[in-house]
PDB file of C-alpha atoms in Angstrom:
ATOM      1  CA  UNK W   1     -10.980   1.028  15.166  1.00 79.00           C
ATOM      2  CA  UNK W   2     -10.679   1.377  11.435  1.00 83.00           C
ATOM      3  CA  UNK W   3      -9.649  -1.819   9.633  1.00 88.00           C
ATOM      4  CA  UNK W   4      -9.988  -3.772   6.335  1.00 92.00           C
ATOM      5  CA  UNK W   5     -10.549  -7.535   6.167  1.00 94.00           C
ATOM      6  CA  UNK W   6     -10.100  -9.354   2.883  1.00 93.00           C
ATOM      7  CA  UNK W   7     -10.334 -13.040   1.999  1.00 88.00           C
ATOM      8  CA  UNK W   8      -7.187 -15.047   2.475  1.00 86.00           C
ATOM      9  CA  UNK W   9      -5.393 -16.538  -0.400  1.00 86.00           C
ATOM     10  CA  UNK W  10      -4.008 -17.837  -2.456  1.00 94.00           C
ATOM     11  CA  UNK W  11      -6.894 -17.985  -4.925  1.00 96.00           C
ATOM     12  CA  UNK W  12      -6.201 -20.257  -7.846  1.00 97.00           C
ATOM     13  CA  UNK W  13      -8.350 -20.154 -10.949  1.00 97.00           C
ATOM     14  CA  UNK W  14      -8.273 -21.246 -14.498  1.00 97.00           C
ATOM     15  CA  UNK W  15      -8.072 -18.724 -17.285  1.00 97.00           C
ATOM     16  CA  UNK W  16     -11.547 -17.256 -18.113  1.00 97.00           C
ATOM     17  CA  UNK W  17     -13.016 -18.188 -14.762  1.00 98.00           C
ATOM     18  CA  UNK W  18     -15.085 -15.727 -12.719  1.00 98.00           C
ATOM     19  CA  UNK W  19     -13.226 -13.967  -9.910  1.00 97.00           C
ATOM     20  CA  UNK W  20     -14.492 -12.653  -6.519  1.00 97.00           C
ATOM     21  CA  UNK W  21     -12.308 -11.334  -3.760  1.00 97.00           C
ATOM     22  CA  UNK W  22     -14.238 -10.337  -0.747  1.00 97.00           C
ATOM     23  CA  UNK W  23     -13.485  -7.176   1.220  1.00 97.00           C
ATOM     24  CA  UNK W  24     -15.142  -5.733   4.294  1.00 96.00           C
ATOM     25  CA  UNK W  25     -14.187  -2.739   6.304  1.00 94.00           C
ATOM     26  CA  UNK W  26     -14.851  -0.946   9.509  1.00 92.00           C
ATOM     27  CA  UNK W  27     -14.489   2.821   9.543  1.00 88.00           C
ATOM     28  CA  UNK W  28     -15.474   5.936  11.318  1.00 81.00           C
ATOM     29  CA  UNK W  29     -17.254   8.296   8.870  1.00 78.00           C
ATOM     30  CA  UNK W  30     -17.490   7.467   5.136  1.00 78.00           C
ATOM     31  CA  UNK W  31     -14.111   6.767   3.656  1.00 85.00           C
ATOM     32  CA  UNK W  32     -13.237   6.193   0.016  1.00 89.00           C
ATOM     33  CA  UNK W  33     -12.550   2.641  -0.919  1.00 93.00           C
ATOM     34  CA  UNK W  34      -9.808   1.316  -3.135  1.00 93.00           C
ATOM     35  CA  UNK W  35      -8.310  -1.828  -4.802  1.00 96.00           C
ATOM     36  CA  UNK W  36      -4.610  -1.909  -5.392  1.00 93.00           C
ATOM     37  CA  UNK W  37      -2.696  -4.570  -7.260  1.00 94.00           C
ATOM     38  CA  UNK W  38       0.936  -5.569  -6.886  1.00 88.00           C
ATOM     39  CA  UNK W  39       2.635  -7.463  -9.611  1.00 86.00           C
ATOM     40  CA  UNK W  40       5.795  -9.440  -8.799  1.00 79.00           C
ATOM     41  CA  UNK W  41       8.665  -7.129  -8.138  1.00 69.00           C
ATOM     42  CA  UNK W  42       6.647  -3.955  -8.486  1.00 74.00           C
ATOM     43  CA  UNK W  43       4.992  -1.396  -6.286  1.00 76.00           C
ATOM     44  CA  UNK W  44       1.232  -1.154  -5.555  1.00 85.00           C
ATOM     45  CA  UNK W  45      -0.807   0.203  -8.423  1.00 87.00           C
ATOM     46  CA  UNK W  46      -4.349   1.744  -8.069  1.00 88.00           C
ATOM     47  CA  UNK W  47      -6.717  -0.692  -9.737  1.00 95.00           C
ATOM     48  CA  UNK W  48     -10.044   1.116  -9.066  1.00 95.00           C
ATOM     49  CA  UNK W  49     -11.675   3.384  -6.398  1.00 92.00           C
ATOM     50  CA  UNK W  50     -15.100   4.497  -5.170  1.00 94.00           C
ATOM     51  CA  UNK W  51     -15.601   7.614  -3.133  1.00 89.00           C
ATOM     52  CA  UNK W  52     -19.181   7.311  -1.928  1.00 90.00           C
ATOM     53  CA  UNK W  53     -21.846   4.767  -1.274  1.00 93.00           C
ATOM     54  CA  UNK W  54     -23.295   2.826  -4.273  1.00 95.00           C
ATOM     55  CA  UNK W  55     -20.397   4.135  -6.533  1.00 95.00           C
ATOM     56  CA  UNK W  56     -18.983   1.389  -8.771  1.00 97.00           C
ATOM     57  CA  UNK W  57     -15.343   1.593  -9.644  1.00 96.00           C
ATOM     58  CA  UNK W  58     -14.157  -0.228 -12.607  1.00 97.00           C
ATOM     59  CA  UNK W  59     -10.841  -0.708 -14.556  1.00 97.00           C
ATOM     60  CA  UNK W  60      -9.460  -3.385 -16.911  1.00 96.00           C
ATOM     61  CA  UNK W  61     -12.510  -5.490 -16.508  1.00 97.00           C
ATOM     62  CA  UNK W  62     -12.506  -5.411 -12.724  1.00 98.00           C
ATOM     63  CA  UNK W  63     -15.362  -3.964 -10.814  1.00 98.00           C
ATOM     64  CA  UNK W  64     -16.233  -3.221  -7.208  1.00 98.00           C
ATOM     65  CA  UNK W  65     -19.246  -1.553  -5.710  1.00 98.00           C
ATOM     66  CA  UNK W  66     -19.250   0.546  -2.449  1.00 96.00           C
ATOM     67  CA  UNK W  67     -21.914  -1.096  -0.331  1.00 96.00           C
ATOM     68  CA  UNK W  68     -22.358   0.974   2.829  1.00 93.00           C
ATOM     69  CA  UNK W  69     -25.107  -1.269   4.183  1.00 94.00           C
ATOM     70  CA  UNK W  70     -22.880  -4.355   4.277  1.00 95.00           C
ATOM     71  CA  UNK W  71     -19.596  -2.330   4.570  1.00 95.00           C
ATOM     72  CA  UNK W  72     -18.121  -4.235   1.685  1.00 96.00           C
ATOM     73  CA  UNK W  73     -16.223  -3.580  -1.545  1.00 97.00           C
ATOM     74  CA  UNK W  74     -15.971  -6.895  -3.206  1.00 98.00           C
ATOM     75  CA  UNK W  75     -13.679  -7.192  -6.342  1.00 98.00           C
ATOM     76  CA  UNK W  76     -15.030  -8.985  -9.312  1.00 98.00           C
ATOM     77  CA  UNK W  77     -13.949  -9.897 -12.818  1.00 98.00           C
ATOM     78  CA  UNK W  78     -15.956 -11.902 -15.283  1.00 97.00           C
ATOM     79  CA  UNK W  79     -13.059 -13.673 -17.086  1.00 97.00           C
ATOM     80  CA  UNK W  80      -9.591 -13.678 -15.576  1.00 98.00           C
ATOM     81  CA  UNK W  81      -6.389 -13.931 -17.576  1.00 97.00           C
ATOM     82  CA  UNK W  82      -3.006 -15.300 -16.735  1.00 97.00           C
ATOM     83  CA  UNK W  83      -1.667 -11.722 -16.643  1.00 95.00           C
ATOM     84  CA  UNK W  84      -4.086 -10.968 -13.765  1.00 97.00           C
ATOM     85  CA  UNK W  85      -1.954 -13.065 -11.452  1.00 96.00           C
ATOM     86  CA  UNK W  86      -0.880 -10.696  -8.656  1.00 95.00           C
ATOM     87  CA  UNK W  87      -1.556  -9.667  -5.144  1.00 93.00           C
ATOM     88  CA  UNK W  88      -4.713  -7.607  -4.613  1.00 96.00           C
ATOM     89  CA  UNK W  89      -5.056  -5.257  -1.699  1.00 94.00           C
ATOM     90  CA  UNK W  90      -8.395  -3.689  -0.546  1.00 95.00           C
ATOM     91  CA  UNK W  91      -7.976  -0.357   1.297  1.00 93.00           C
ATOM     92  CA  UNK W  92      -9.958   2.547   2.654  1.00 89.00           C
ATOM     93  CA  UNK W  93      -8.856   5.971   3.476  1.00 82.00           C
ATOM     94  CA  UNK W  94      -9.030   9.591   2.974  1.00 68.00           C
ATOM     95  CA  UNK W  95      -6.622  12.519   2.588  1.00 66.00           C
ATOM     96  CA  UNK W  96      -3.775  11.127   4.637  1.00 69.00           C
ATOM     97  CA  UNK W  97      -4.333   7.748   6.255  1.00 77.00           C
ATOM     98  CA  UNK W  98      -4.917   4.549   4.427  1.00 83.00           C
ATOM     99  CA  UNK W  99      -5.921   1.208   5.928  1.00 87.00           C
ATOM    100  CA  UNK W 100      -4.960  -1.868   3.933  1.00 90.00           C
ATOM    101  CA  UNK W 101      -6.226  -5.399   4.052  1.00 91.00           C
ATOM    102  CA  UNK W 102      -3.572  -8.196   4.127  1.00 89.00           C
ATOM    103  CA  UNK W 103      -3.666  -8.891   0.405  1.00 92.00           C
ATOM    104  CA  UNK W 104      -4.969 -11.805  -1.619  1.00 95.00           C
ATOM    105  CA  UNK W 105      -2.703 -13.587  -3.950  1.00 94.00           C
ATOM    106  CA  UNK W 106      -4.322 -14.596  -7.258  1.00 96.00           C
ATOM    107  CA  UNK W 107      -2.818 -17.340  -9.409  1.00 96.00           C
ATOM    108  CA  UNK W 108      -4.454 -17.794 -12.783  1.00 97.00           C
ATOM    109  CA  UNK W 109      -3.492 -20.940 -14.678  1.00 97.00           C
ATOM    110  CA  UNK W 110      -3.697 -21.304 -18.459  1.00 95.00           C
TER     111      UNK W 110
ATOM    112  CA  UNK N   1       4.111   9.048 -15.342  1.00 64.00           C
ATOM    113  CA  UNK N   2       3.949   9.078 -11.457  1.00 79.00           C
ATOM    114  CA  UNK N   3       6.749   6.709 -10.865  1.00 87.00           C
ATOM    115  CA  UNK N   4       8.204   6.173  -7.389  1.00 92.00           C
ATOM    116  CA  UNK N   5      11.476   4.425  -6.991  1.00 93.00           C
ATOM    117  CA  UNK N   6      13.111   2.974  -3.801  1.00 95.00           C
ATOM    118  CA  UNK N   7      16.729   2.088  -3.136  1.00 97.00           C
ATOM    119  CA  UNK N   8      17.955  -0.359  -2.250  1.00 96.00           C
ATOM    120  CA  UNK N   9      15.450  -3.137  -3.093  1.00 94.00           C
ATOM    121  CA  UNK N  10      17.095  -5.445  -0.677  1.00 95.00           C
ATOM    122  CA  UNK N  11      19.582  -4.968   2.195  1.00 97.00           C
ATOM    123  CA  UNK N  12      21.027  -7.141   4.801  1.00 97.00           C
ATOM    124  CA  UNK N  13      22.754  -5.595   7.692  1.00 96.00           C
ATOM    125  CA  UNK N  14      24.126  -6.652  11.072  1.00 97.00           C
ATOM    126  CA  UNK N  15      22.437  -6.023  14.308  1.00 97.00           C
ATOM    127  CA  UNK N  16      23.303  -2.617  15.748  1.00 97.00           C
ATOM    128  CA  UNK N  17      24.100  -0.875  12.438  1.00 97.00           C
ATOM    129  CA  UNK N  18      21.947   1.716  10.796  1.00 97.00           C
ATOM    130  CA  UNK N  19      20.353   1.386   7.407  1.00 97.00           C
ATOM    131  CA  UNK N  20      19.069   4.122   5.068  1.00 97.00           C
ATOM    132  CA  UNK N  21      16.302   3.600   2.481  1.00 97.00           C
ATOM    133  CA  UNK N  22      15.601   6.159  -0.199  1.00 97.00           C
ATOM    134  CA  UNK N  23      12.236   6.950  -1.769  1.00 96.00           C
ATOM    135  CA  UNK N  24      12.243   9.099  -4.882  1.00 95.00           C
ATOM    136  CA  UNK N  25       9.447  10.505  -6.998  1.00 91.00           C
ATOM    137  CA  UNK N  26      11.038  10.333 -10.521  1.00 92.00           C
ATOM    138  CA  UNK N  27       8.744  12.410 -12.704  1.00 87.00           C
ATOM    139  CA  UNK N  28       6.664  14.514 -10.266  1.00 86.00           C
ATOM    140  CA  UNK N  29       7.070  16.641  -7.093  1.00 86.00           C
ATOM    141  CA  UNK N  30       5.757  15.035  -3.967  1.00 85.00           C
ATOM    142  CA  UNK N  31       4.832  17.355  -1.176  1.00 81.00           C
ATOM    143  CA  UNK N  32       3.868  14.397   0.932  1.00 88.00           C
ATOM    144  CA  UNK N  33       5.262  10.982   1.222  1.00 92.00           C
ATOM    145  CA  UNK N  34       4.253   8.008   3.244  1.00 93.00           C
ATOM    146  CA  UNK N  35       6.233   5.147   4.781  1.00 95.00           C
ATOM    147  CA  UNK N  36       4.614   1.807   5.383  1.00 94.00           C
ATOM    148  CA  UNK N  37       5.823  -1.444   6.815  1.00 93.00           C
ATOM    149  CA  UNK N  38       4.509  -4.769   5.789  1.00 87.00           C
ATOM    150  CA  UNK N  39       4.934  -8.026   7.726  1.00 80.00           C
ATOM    151  CA  UNK N  40       4.531 -11.400   5.875  1.00 75.00           C
ATOM    152  CA  UNK N  41       0.979 -12.017   4.997  1.00 69.00           C
ATOM    153  CA  UNK N  42      -0.157  -8.961   6.806  1.00 73.00           C
ATOM    154  CA  UNK N  43      -1.467  -5.515   5.944  1.00 77.00           C
ATOM    155  CA  UNK N  44       0.653  -2.528   5.047  1.00 85.00           C
ATOM    156  CA  UNK N  45       0.915  -0.496   8.318  1.00 89.00           C
ATOM    157  CA  UNK N  46       1.366   3.308   8.067  1.00 90.00           C
ATOM    158  CA  UNK N  47       4.457   4.315   9.917  1.00 94.00           C
ATOM    159  CA  UNK N  48       4.707   7.995   9.264  1.00 94.00           C
ATOM    160  CA  UNK N  49       3.640  10.794   6.971  1.00 91.00           C
ATOM    161  CA  UNK N  50       6.413  13.006   5.618  1.00 90.00           C
ATOM    162  CA  UNK N  51       5.984  16.554   4.361  1.00 86.00           C
ATOM    163  CA  UNK N  52       8.706  18.390   2.502  1.00 83.00           C
ATOM    164  CA  UNK N  53      10.599  20.666   4.736  1.00 81.00           C
ATOM    165  CA  UNK N  54       8.946  19.744   7.910  1.00 84.00           C
ATOM    166  CA  UNK N  55       9.070  17.074  10.556  1.00 88.00           C
ATOM    167  CA  UNK N  56       7.411  13.697   9.906  1.00 92.00           C
ATOM    168  CA  UNK N  57       4.256  12.762  11.687  1.00 93.00           C
ATOM    169  CA  UNK N  58       4.627   9.274  13.212  1.00 95.00           C
ATOM    170  CA  UNK N  59       1.810   6.872  13.907  1.00 92.00           C
ATOM    171  CA  UNK N  60       1.144   5.722  17.392  1.00 92.00           C
ATOM    172  CA  UNK N  61       3.496   3.039  18.485  1.00 93.00           C
ATOM    173  CA  UNK N  62       6.289   4.012  15.989  1.00 95.00           C
ATOM    174  CA  UNK N  63       9.578   5.076  17.576  1.00 94.00           C
ATOM    175  CA  UNK N  64      10.609   8.193  15.887  1.00 93.00           C
ATOM    176  CA  UNK N  65      14.169   8.016  17.326  1.00 95.00           C
ATOM    177  CA  UNK N  66      14.561   4.649  15.733  1.00 96.00           C
ATOM    178  CA  UNK N  67      12.934   5.300  12.386  1.00 97.00           C
ATOM    179  CA  UNK N  68      14.313   8.631  11.204  1.00 96.00           C
ATOM    180  CA  UNK N  69      12.552  10.193   8.358  1.00 94.00           C
ATOM    181  CA  UNK N  70      13.858  13.059   6.303  1.00 91.00           C
ATOM    182  CA  UNK N  71      12.002  14.785   3.377  1.00 89.00           C
ATOM    183  CA  UNK N  72      14.595  17.348   2.315  1.00 82.00           C
ATOM    184  CA  UNK N  73      13.395  17.810  -1.236  1.00 89.00           C
ATOM    185  CA  UNK N  74      10.112  17.520  -3.317  1.00 88.00           C
ATOM    186  CA  UNK N  75      11.439  14.301  -4.884  1.00 91.00           C
ATOM    187  CA  UNK N  76      13.411  12.538  -2.008  1.00 93.00           C
ATOM    188  CA  UNK N  77      12.387  11.139   1.383  1.00 94.00           C
ATOM    189  CA  UNK N  78      14.643   8.888   3.383  1.00 95.00           C
ATOM    190  CA  UNK N  79      13.965   6.386   6.139  1.00 97.00           C
ATOM    191  CA  UNK N  80      16.838   5.441   8.371  1.00 97.00           C
ATOM    192  CA  UNK N  81      16.554   2.508  10.624  1.00 97.00           C
ATOM    193  CA  UNK N  82      18.943   3.150  13.493  1.00 97.00           C
ATOM    194  CA  UNK N  83      20.596   0.531  15.624  1.00 96.00           C
ATOM    195  CA  UNK N  84      18.725  -2.120  13.715  1.00 96.00           C
ATOM    196  CA  UNK N  85      17.660  -5.362  15.407  1.00 96.00           C
ATOM    197  CA  UNK N  86      16.286  -8.566  13.872  1.00 95.00           C
ATOM    198  CA  UNK N  87      12.722  -7.584  14.835  1.00 94.00           C
ATOM    199  CA  UNK N  88      13.100  -4.672  12.394  1.00 95.00           C
ATOM    200  CA  UNK N  89      13.399  -7.046   9.599  1.00 95.00           C
ATOM    201  CA  UNK N  90      10.495  -6.358   7.315  1.00 93.00           C
ATOM    202  CA  UNK N  91       9.322  -5.043   3.902  1.00 91.00           C
ATOM    203  CA  UNK N  92       9.257  -1.155   3.839  1.00 95.00           C
ATOM    204  CA  UNK N  93       7.255   0.591   1.210  1.00 94.00           C
ATOM    205  CA  UNK N  94       6.986   4.277   0.544  1.00 94.00           C
ATOM    206  CA  UNK N  95       4.285   6.100  -1.401  1.00 91.00           C
ATOM    207  CA  UNK N  96       3.955   9.631  -2.582  1.00 89.00           C
ATOM    208  CA  UNK N  97       0.958  11.918  -3.115  1.00 83.00           C
ATOM    209  CA  UNK N  98       0.791  14.257  -6.069  1.00 73.00           C
ATOM    210  CA  UNK N  99       0.063  17.763  -4.946  1.00 64.00           C
ATOM    211  CA  UNK N 100      -3.052  17.857  -2.883  1.00 61.00           C
ATOM    212  CA  UNK N 101      -5.039  15.163  -4.703  1.00 58.00           C
ATOM    213  CA  UNK N 102      -6.379  13.211  -1.815  1.00 56.00           C
ATOM    214  CA  UNK N 103      -6.758   9.818  -3.280  1.00 61.00           C
ATOM    215  CA  UNK N 104      -3.821   9.391  -5.578  1.00 70.00           C
ATOM    216  CA  UNK N 105      -0.917   7.719  -3.845  1.00 79.00           C
ATOM    217  CA  UNK N 106       1.788   6.211  -5.945  1.00 86.00           C
ATOM    218  CA  UNK N 107       3.836   3.445  -4.388  1.00 88.00           C
ATOM    219  CA  UNK N 108       7.397   2.409  -4.693  1.00 91.00           C
ATOM    220  CA  UNK N 109       8.373  -1.241  -5.127  1.00 89.00           C
ATOM    221  CA  UNK N 110       9.479  -1.769  -1.570  1.00 92.00           C
ATOM    222  CA  UNK N 111      12.660  -2.517   0.279  1.00 95.00           C
ATOM    223  CA  UNK N 112      13.298  -5.859   1.942  1.00 93.00           C
ATOM    224  CA  UNK N 113      15.401  -5.326   5.164  1.00 95.00           C
ATOM    225  CA  UNK N 114      17.021  -8.274   6.825  1.00 96.00           C
ATOM    226  CA  UNK N 115      18.863  -7.700  10.145  1.00 97.00           C
ATOM    227  CA  UNK N 116      21.162 -10.519  11.193  1.00 96.00           C
TER     228      UNK N 116
END
């Protein structure tokens, strides 16, 4: 069945370090792919999305490329900041139904 | 814009009682709202899809008589956990879709339910 698998956290990095959070998915058809971020005490916010193979989503320095051949959508950022500390969720879905990964907590230390 | 609120943020209730959770779209009209449940360190699991003015569509394995969903207006959906038990303790999150835009779901901050 459809699912999303993302690396377990927490991930702890120093400020300005490079970030990668791995995400792979299984799906019937060709879903859209998403990264959501959840800051403490807040709801999930859409960080970026890609709607077809080879698309690259980007926002706030974060990037992810829709790789159909490896069924992956890894999140990257070249230089993280303390303010990026949050929980990141990978998801795939379409018009109605979304499938979420279990979330990866990122801690960025000054 | 596109803010979704939930109330309460935390609730503790005794086993056997019912609890109502509200989900409101504050600055837009939401024809469709979604209810998710999240267990610790696990994914968000879709429980049901709620369309304004019609019955909710429940995912397989979700008891519709236990988790009552009402979407009476374009800005409010409610989830009532009836005859709650400790195993219903969880984090419940709602989201709302703006119009017919397929990919834009706006999430509420969640409600932590603890059943004692």
